[in-house]
Amino acid sequence: MNDQLDHQQIDFDKMQGLLPAIVQDAASGEVLMLGFMNREAYEQTLQAGYVTFFSRTRSQLWTKGETSGNRLELVSAATDCDRDTVLLQVRVLGEGVVCHLGTRSCFTQSLPFRAEAERSLP
Amino acid sequence: MNDQLDHQQIDFDKMQGLLPAIVQDAASGEVLMLGFMNREAYEQTLQAGYVTFFSRTRSQLWTKGETSGNRLELVSAATDCDRDTVLLQVRVLGEGVVCHLGTRSCFTQSLPFRAEAERSLP
């Protein structure tokens, strides 16, 4: 992390008001989920220190874990070179489960690919 | 990684034909960048075993590192519970630099937040 920057410099225009937010476990490095934030969700997240997204399907703010208790406590936050994505390192509270299907991470379905198959040939 | 699934099940509709793809260093766990893929970029990535994105600004396929040599060799790939995002674990070839600004990761600009400041009070 080289610099700190002003929140007004975050680019919400590239995706019509939404910013992709990658959520990573601060301790293990495991990528847990990806959500989207509008400016209000972004500001609320940094203000409160708990991750709030903007639900695209429900068109409303959604503080992750507000019902389950598995809130995402912000440990560190960074943006990328063109300031149109954020990476949030978090500590998962409650039972430590992030996915609504009951797993820690949402990324549980592996995708087969040809190069992998070829590499594993004898 | 619980299951393997058919590539046709990936949801490109939620973002008008684009899929966010998180790129993570397979060895260190560091999140390196986020890019977008259309179906063609997705299929080419899994076919070739090197990451290809769809450039939103140039409206064309863009194989990461094709000029710099810092290609992203796919080590594993997974999708999330609603199949609208992919997580790609890679090995960075060449000089190991991913960001066009010369850093390994694109996420170099830290974002200050209030809760962090409060926690660090004596």
PDB file of C-alpha atoms in Angstrom, chain A residues 1-7 10 14-16 20 22 24 28-31 33-34 36 42 45-50 56-57 73-88 99-101 103 105-116 119, chain B residues 1-7 10 14-16 20 22 24 28-31 33-34 36 42 45-50 56-57 73-88 99-101 103 105-116 119:
ATOM      1  CA  MET A   1       0.000   0.000   0.000  1.00  0.00           C
ATOM      2  CA  ASN A   2       1.832   3.093  -1.217  1.00  0.00           C
ATOM      3  CA  ASP A   3      -0.535   5.993  -0.852  1.00  0.00           C
ATOM      4  CA  GLN A   4      -3.709   7.078   0.765  1.00  0.00           C
ATOM      5  CA  LEU A   5      -6.222   8.900  -1.373  1.00  0.00           C
ATOM      6  CA  ASP A   6      -9.353  10.935  -1.174  1.00  0.00           C
ATOM      7  CA  HIS A   7     -12.603   9.000  -1.361  1.00  0.00           C
ATOM      8  CA  ILE A  10     -13.076   6.605  -6.483  1.00  0.00           C
ATOM      9  CA  LYS A  14     -17.391   3.120 -15.114  1.00  0.00           C
ATOM     10  CA  MET A  15     -20.184   0.835 -13.958  1.00  0.00           C
ATOM     11  CA  GLN A  16     -23.055   3.314 -13.824  1.00  0.00           C
ATOM     12  CA  PRO A  20     -17.015  -3.995  -7.504  1.00  0.00           C
ATOM     13  CA  ILE A  22     -13.620  -7.952  -3.483  1.00  0.00           C
ATOM     14  CA  GLN A  24     -10.773 -11.230   1.296  1.00  0.00           C
ATOM     15  CA  SER A  28      -5.919 -16.422   5.601  1.00  0.00           C
ATOM     16  CA  GLY A  29      -5.960 -14.501   2.301  1.00  0.00           C
ATOM     17  CA  GLU A  30      -8.932 -16.538   1.120  1.00  0.00           C
ATOM     18  CA  VAL A  31     -11.183 -14.637  -1.305  1.00  0.00           C
ATOM     19  CA  MET A  33     -17.015 -13.010  -2.161  1.00  0.00           C
ATOM     20  CA  LEU A  34     -17.526 -10.146  -4.561  1.00  0.00           C
ATOM     21  CA  PHE A  36     -21.123  -4.157  -5.477  1.00  0.00           C
ATOM     22  CA  TYR A  42     -19.033   2.634   0.107  1.00  0.00           C
ATOM     23  CA  THR A  45     -18.660   0.796   4.933  1.00  0.00           C
ATOM     24  CA  LEU A  46     -15.715   3.066   5.590  1.00  0.00           C
ATOM     25  CA  GLN A  47     -17.643   5.065   8.176  1.00  0.00           C
ATOM     26  CA  ALA A  48     -18.888   2.076  10.187  1.00  0.00           C
ATOM     27  CA  GLY A  49     -16.017  -0.328   9.568  1.00  0.00           C
ATOM     28  CA  TYR A  50     -18.425  -3.100   8.540  1.00  0.00           C
ATOM     29  CA  ARG A  56     -28.501  -5.069  -7.450  1.00  0.00           C
ATOM     30  CA  THR A  57     -31.470  -7.413  -7.299  1.00  0.00           C
ATOM     31  CA  GLU A  73     -15.347  -6.234  10.004  1.00  0.00           C
ATOM     32  CA  LEU A  74     -13.051  -4.120   7.895  1.00  0.00           C
ATOM     33  CA  VAL A  75      -9.347  -4.638   8.594  1.00  0.00           C
ATOM     34  CA  SER A  76      -7.935  -2.787   5.601  1.00  0.00           C
ATOM     35  CA  ALA A  77      -9.181  -1.309   2.346  1.00  0.00           C
ATOM     36  CA  ALA A  78      -7.422  -0.442  -0.888  1.00  0.00           C
ATOM     37  CA  THR A  79      -8.277   0.585  -4.402  1.00  0.00           C
ATOM     38  CA  ASP A  80      -6.554  -0.261  -7.663  1.00  0.00           C
ATOM     39  CA  CYS A  81      -4.612   1.743 -10.218  1.00  0.00           C
ATOM     40  CA  ASP A  82      -7.660   3.117 -12.016  1.00  0.00           C
ATOM     41  CA  ARG A  83      -9.714   3.433  -8.837  1.00  0.00           C
ATOM     42  CA  ASP A  84     -12.701   1.514 -10.119  1.00  0.00           C
ATOM     43  CA  THR A  85     -12.476  -1.531  -7.816  1.00  0.00           C
ATOM     44  CA  VAL A  86     -11.846  -1.972  -4.095  1.00  0.00           C
ATOM     45  CA  LEU A  87     -10.227  -4.775  -2.159  1.00  0.00           C
ATOM     46  CA  LEU A  88     -11.537  -5.167   1.393  1.00  0.00           C
ATOM     47  CA  CYS A  99     -21.856 -17.649   1.735  1.00  0.00           C
ATOM     48  CA  HIS A 100     -25.608 -18.015   2.105  1.00  0.00           C
ATOM     49  CA  LEU A 101     -25.109 -21.690   1.209  1.00  0.00           C
ATOM     50  CA  THR A 103     -19.650 -22.217   3.308  1.00  0.00           C
ATOM     51  CA  SER A 105     -16.297 -18.562   0.856  1.00  0.00           C
ATOM     52  CA  CYS A 106     -18.762 -18.182  -2.017  1.00  0.00           C
ATOM     53  CA  PHE A 107     -16.186 -19.550  -4.489  1.00  0.00           C
ATOM     54  CA  THR A 108     -16.808 -23.254  -4.022  1.00  0.00           C
ATOM     55  CA  GLN A 109     -17.535 -24.472  -7.540  1.00  0.00           C
ATOM     56  CA  SER A 110     -14.380 -25.320  -9.394  1.00  0.00           C
ATOM     57  CA  LEU A 111     -14.202 -24.777 -13.147  1.00  0.00           C
ATOM     58  CA  PRO A 112     -12.399 -27.422 -15.163  1.00  0.00           C
ATOM     59  CA  PHE A 113     -10.035 -26.225 -17.873  1.00  0.00           C
ATOM     60  CA  ARG A 114      -8.174 -27.958 -20.640  1.00  0.00           C
ATOM     61  CA  ALA A 115      -4.642 -26.838 -19.780  1.00  0.00           C
ATOM     62  CA  GLU A 116      -5.131 -28.282 -16.296  1.00  0.00           C
ATOM     63  CA  ARG A 119      -0.737 -30.806 -17.276  1.00  0.00           C
TER      64      ARG A 119
ATOM     65  CA  MET B   1     -14.044 -26.589  -4.158  1.00  0.00           C
ATOM     66  CA  ASN B   2     -17.050 -28.865  -3.929  1.00  0.00           C
ATOM     67  CA  ASP B   3     -18.308 -29.377  -7.436  1.00  0.00           C
ATOM     68  CA  GLN B   4     -17.397 -28.961 -11.037  1.00  0.00           C
ATOM     69  CA  LEU B   5     -19.952 -27.404 -13.298  1.00  0.00           C
ATOM     70  CA  ASP B   6     -20.732 -26.842 -16.919  1.00  0.00           C
ATOM     71  CA  HIS B   7     -19.421 -23.617 -18.408  1.00  0.00           C
ATOM     72  CA  ILE B  10     -21.959 -19.199 -15.929  1.00  0.00           C
ATOM     73  CA  LYS B  14     -26.322  -9.969 -14.829  1.00  0.00           C
ATOM     74  CA  MET B  15     -23.779  -7.511 -16.196  1.00  0.00           C
ATOM     75  CA  GLN B  16     -24.912  -7.323 -19.815  1.00  0.00           C
ATOM     76  CA  PRO B  20     -16.028  -9.938 -13.163  1.00  0.00           C
ATOM     77  CA  ILE B  22     -10.747 -11.723  -9.658  1.00  0.00           C
ATOM     78  CA  GLN B  24      -5.242 -13.981  -7.176  1.00  0.00           C
ATOM     79  CA  SER B  28       0.877 -16.058  -1.942  1.00  0.00           C
ATOM     80  CA  GLY B  29      -2.881 -15.455  -1.953  1.00  0.00           C
ATOM     81  CA  GLU B  30      -2.331 -11.812  -2.874  1.00  0.00           C
ATOM     82  CA  VAL B  31      -5.200 -10.326  -4.903  1.00  0.00           C
ATOM     83  CA  MET B  33      -6.347  -7.318 -10.111  1.00  0.00           C
ATOM     84  CA  LEU B  34      -9.933  -7.479 -11.261  1.00  0.00           C
ATOM     85  CA  PHE B  36     -13.953  -8.414 -16.975  1.00  0.00           C
ATOM     86  CA  TYR B  42     -13.821 -16.691 -20.613  1.00  0.00           C
ATOM     87  CA  THR B  45      -8.910 -18.341 -20.864  1.00  0.00           C
ATOM     88  CA  LEU B  46     -10.030 -21.829 -19.920  1.00  0.00           C
ATOM     89  CA  GLN B  47      -9.016 -23.217 -23.292  1.00  0.00           C
ATOM     90  CA  ALA B  48      -5.511 -21.722 -23.354  1.00  0.00           C
ATOM     91  CA  GLY B  49      -4.804 -21.709 -19.619  1.00  0.00           C
ATOM     92  CA  TYR B  50      -3.736 -18.047 -19.743  1.00  0.00           C
ATOM     93  CA  ARG B  56     -14.302  -2.365 -21.719  1.00  0.00           C
ATOM     94  CA  THR B  57     -12.502   0.762 -22.890  1.00  0.00           C
ATOM     95  CA  GLU B  73      -0.950 -18.783 -16.132  1.00  0.00           C
ATOM     96  CA  LEU B  74      -4.098 -20.338 -14.757  1.00  0.00           C
ATOM     97  CA  VAL B  75      -3.571 -22.631 -11.783  1.00  0.00           C
ATOM     98  CA  SER B  76      -7.179 -23.017 -10.700  1.00  0.00           C
ATOM     99  CA  ALA B  77     -10.537 -21.451 -11.453  1.00  0.00           C
ATOM    100  CA  ALA B  78     -13.771 -21.328  -9.492  1.00  0.00           C
ATOM    101  CA  THR B  79     -17.106 -19.578  -9.620  1.00  0.00           C
ATOM    102  CA  ASP B  80     -19.323 -18.395  -6.797  1.00  0.00           C
ATOM    103  CA  CYS B  81     -22.727 -19.440  -5.508  1.00  0.00           C
ATOM    104  CA  ASP B  82     -24.725 -17.475  -8.078  1.00  0.00           C
ATOM    105  CA  ARG B  83     -22.211 -18.089 -10.872  1.00  0.00           C
ATOM    106  CA  ASP B  84     -21.807 -14.461 -11.825  1.00  0.00           C
ATOM    107  CA  THR B  85     -18.161 -13.979 -10.771  1.00  0.00           C
ATOM    108  CA  VAL B  86     -15.010 -16.055 -11.205  1.00  0.00           C
ATOM    109  CA  LEU B  87     -11.922 -16.375  -9.053  1.00  0.00           C
ATOM    110  CA  LEU B  88      -8.765 -17.205 -10.990  1.00  0.00           C
ATOM    111  CA  CYS B  99      -0.033  -3.659 -12.713  1.00  0.00           C
ATOM    112  CA  HIS B 100       0.823  -1.360 -15.626  1.00  0.00           C
ATOM    113  CA  LEU B 101       2.275   1.013 -13.011  1.00  0.00           C
ATOM    114  CA  THR B 103       3.779  -3.067  -9.070  1.00  0.00           C
ATOM    115  CA  SER B 105      -0.675  -6.001  -7.562  1.00  0.00           C
ATOM    116  CA  CYS B 106      -2.954  -3.244  -8.822  1.00  0.00           C
ATOM    117  CA  PHE B 107      -4.305  -2.674  -5.299  1.00  0.00           C
ATOM    118  CA  THR B 108      -1.642  -0.310  -4.002  1.00  0.00           C
ATOM    119  CA  GLN B 109      -3.647   2.686  -2.828  1.00  0.00           C
ATOM    120  CA  SER B 110      -4.872   2.270   0.701  1.00  0.00           C
ATOM    121  CA  LEU B 111      -8.192   3.785   1.716  1.00  0.00           C
ATOM    122  CA  PRO B 112      -8.355   5.359   5.169  1.00  0.00           C
ATOM    123  CA  PHE B 113     -11.425   4.624   7.261  1.00  0.00           C
ATOM    124  CA  ARG B 114     -12.726   5.993  10.504  1.00  0.00           C
ATOM    125  CA  ALA B 115     -13.046   2.743  12.445  1.00  0.00           C
ATOM    126  CA  GLU B 116      -9.383   2.038  11.755  1.00  0.00           C
ATOM    127  CA  ARG B 119      -9.102   1.399  16.873  1.00  0.00           C
TER     128      ARG B 119
END
